[in-house]
XYZ file of C-alpha atoms in Angstrom:
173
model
C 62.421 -34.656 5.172
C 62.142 -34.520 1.405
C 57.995 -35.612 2.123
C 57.734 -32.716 4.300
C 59.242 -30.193 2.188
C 56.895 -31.492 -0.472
C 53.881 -30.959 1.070
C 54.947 -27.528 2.531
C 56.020 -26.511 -1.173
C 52.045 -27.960 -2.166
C 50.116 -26.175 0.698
C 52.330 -22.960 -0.104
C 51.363 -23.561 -4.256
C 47.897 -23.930 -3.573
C 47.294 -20.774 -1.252
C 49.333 -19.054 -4.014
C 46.456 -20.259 -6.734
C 44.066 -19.425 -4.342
C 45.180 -16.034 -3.737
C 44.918 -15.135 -7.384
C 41.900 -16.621 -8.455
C 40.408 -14.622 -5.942
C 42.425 -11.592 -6.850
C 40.997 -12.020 -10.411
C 37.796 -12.648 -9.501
C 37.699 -9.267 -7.282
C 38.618 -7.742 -10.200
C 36.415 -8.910 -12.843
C 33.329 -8.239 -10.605
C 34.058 -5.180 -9.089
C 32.163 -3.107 -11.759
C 29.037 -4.915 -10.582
C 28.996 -3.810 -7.347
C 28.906 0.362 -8.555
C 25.244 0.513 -8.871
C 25.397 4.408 -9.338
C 25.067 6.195 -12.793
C 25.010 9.285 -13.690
C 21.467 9.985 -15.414
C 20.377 6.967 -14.027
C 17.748 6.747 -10.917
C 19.963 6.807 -7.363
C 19.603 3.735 -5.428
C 16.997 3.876 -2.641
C 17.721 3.707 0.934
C 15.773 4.374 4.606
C 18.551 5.539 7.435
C 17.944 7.204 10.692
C 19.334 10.097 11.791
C 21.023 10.950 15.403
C 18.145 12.844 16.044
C 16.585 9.212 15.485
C 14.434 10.946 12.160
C 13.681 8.179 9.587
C 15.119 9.589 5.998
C 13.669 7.512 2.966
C 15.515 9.027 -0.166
C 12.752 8.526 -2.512
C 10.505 10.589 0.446
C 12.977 13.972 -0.798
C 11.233 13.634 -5.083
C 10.745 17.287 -5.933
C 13.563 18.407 -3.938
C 17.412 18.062 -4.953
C 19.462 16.396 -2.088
C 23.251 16.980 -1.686
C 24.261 13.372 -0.515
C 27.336 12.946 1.460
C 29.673 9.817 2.544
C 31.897 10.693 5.185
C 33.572 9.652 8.150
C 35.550 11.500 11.224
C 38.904 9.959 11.012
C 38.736 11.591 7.041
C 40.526 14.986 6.970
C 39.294 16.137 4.194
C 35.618 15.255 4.879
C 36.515 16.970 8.275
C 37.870 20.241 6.415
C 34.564 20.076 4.054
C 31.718 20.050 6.578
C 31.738 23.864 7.606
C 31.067 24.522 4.232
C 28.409 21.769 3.763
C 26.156 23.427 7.101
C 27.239 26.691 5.596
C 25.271 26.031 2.301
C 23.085 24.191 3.959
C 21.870 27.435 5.789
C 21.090 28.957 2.435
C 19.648 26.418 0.776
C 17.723 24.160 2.999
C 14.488 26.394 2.504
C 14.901 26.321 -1.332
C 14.377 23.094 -2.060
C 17.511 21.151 -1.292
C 18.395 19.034 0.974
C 21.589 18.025 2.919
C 22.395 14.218 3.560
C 25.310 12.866 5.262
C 26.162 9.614 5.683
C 28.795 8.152 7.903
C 30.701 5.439 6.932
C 29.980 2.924 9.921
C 31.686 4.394 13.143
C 29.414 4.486 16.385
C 27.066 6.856 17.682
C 29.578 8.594 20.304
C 32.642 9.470 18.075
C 29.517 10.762 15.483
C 27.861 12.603 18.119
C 31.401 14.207 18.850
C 31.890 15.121 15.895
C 28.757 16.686 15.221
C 28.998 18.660 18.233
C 32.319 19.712 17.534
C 31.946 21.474 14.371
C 27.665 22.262 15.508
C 26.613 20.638 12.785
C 22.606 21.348 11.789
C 22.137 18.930 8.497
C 20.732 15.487 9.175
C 24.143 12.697 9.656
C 23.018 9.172 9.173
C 25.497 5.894 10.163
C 25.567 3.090 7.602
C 27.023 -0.194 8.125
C 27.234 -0.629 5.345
C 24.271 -1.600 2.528
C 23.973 2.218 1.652
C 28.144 2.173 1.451
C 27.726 -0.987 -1.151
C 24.501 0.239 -3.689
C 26.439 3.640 -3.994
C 30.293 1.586 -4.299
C 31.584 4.178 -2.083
C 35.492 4.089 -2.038
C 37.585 6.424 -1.256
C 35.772 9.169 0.885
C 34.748 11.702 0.590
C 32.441 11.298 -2.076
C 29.155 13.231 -3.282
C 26.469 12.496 -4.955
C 24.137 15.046 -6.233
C 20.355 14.175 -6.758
C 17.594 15.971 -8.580
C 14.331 16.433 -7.708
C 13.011 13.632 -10.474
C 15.265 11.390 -8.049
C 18.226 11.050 -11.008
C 21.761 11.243 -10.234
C 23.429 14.653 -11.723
C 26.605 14.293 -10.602
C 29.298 12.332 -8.212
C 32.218 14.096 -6.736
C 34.970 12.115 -5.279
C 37.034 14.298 -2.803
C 37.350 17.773 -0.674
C 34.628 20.101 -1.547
C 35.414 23.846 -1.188
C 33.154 26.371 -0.268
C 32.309 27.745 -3.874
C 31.737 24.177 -4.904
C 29.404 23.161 -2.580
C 27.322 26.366 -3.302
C 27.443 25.736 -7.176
C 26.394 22.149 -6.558
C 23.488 23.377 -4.436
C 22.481 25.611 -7.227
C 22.696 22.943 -9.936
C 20.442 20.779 -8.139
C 18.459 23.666 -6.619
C 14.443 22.635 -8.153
């Protein structure tokens, strides 16, 4: 009996050290995984759209692209995406351009959702390499991108409409 309660007490002690060496390590290399600076060039990427459009970020130099994470299940991305297409109305044939990118879900709840609110801007589904060179976390989170290809500016949560027009306008070429 006492043997068993020994190693029981061991295993329990060991996942315990386990637990926070991992913890720790999370921790000290978390930084690392944020690839995204302000000033700094924004990380490449190639997604396709659910019109099945290839979109190369790099392709967009000379044009400033508003660059969205999202998802559906996300109120707040949900309450900012009228005023995303809005903008994107006014601005599309001035030199910026709109890119969303859904965090992961699949191509019918998207599709849904696009046709729900008749969105026109291009939506993009990563599993998950854009999520990781950008450190996305929490959503929603934007990123804006001048026409040299430099991040301006990241915003992390709900966008109102006036924002989303002065963003437009500060990345506007």
């Amino acid at each position: 009996m006492k043997k068993q309660r020994l190693v029981l007490r061991t295993a329990i002690l060991l996942v315990l050290i386990a637990a926070v060496g991992y913890t720790l390590y999370a921790n000290f290399t978390k930084d690392d995984i944020q690839k995204v600076e302000v000033g700094k060039t924004a990380p490449d990427f190639v997604l396709v759209d659910m019109e099945g459009e290839k979109h190369r970020l790099s392709d967009y130099r000379g044009e400033g692209v508003f660059l969205n994470f999202w998802a559906t299940w996300c109120k707040p991305c949900e309450r900012e995406m009228p005023y995303i297409d809005n903008q994107y109305q006014h601005f599309k044939d001035k030199g910026v351009k709109v890119l969303t990118i859904d965090v992961g879900e699949s191509e019918l709840v998207v599709n849904n959702f696009i046709e729900r609110h008749n969105l026109s801007f291009p939506v993009m589904i990563d599993k998950g390499e854009v999520q990781t060179a950008y450190g996305i976390n929490p959503l929603p989170i934007t990123f804006l991108i001048d026409k040299d290809g430099k991040v301006v500016r990241s915003h992390t949560g709900e966008l109102n409409e006036s924002t989303v027009r002065q963003f437009m306008e500060e990345i506007q070429p």
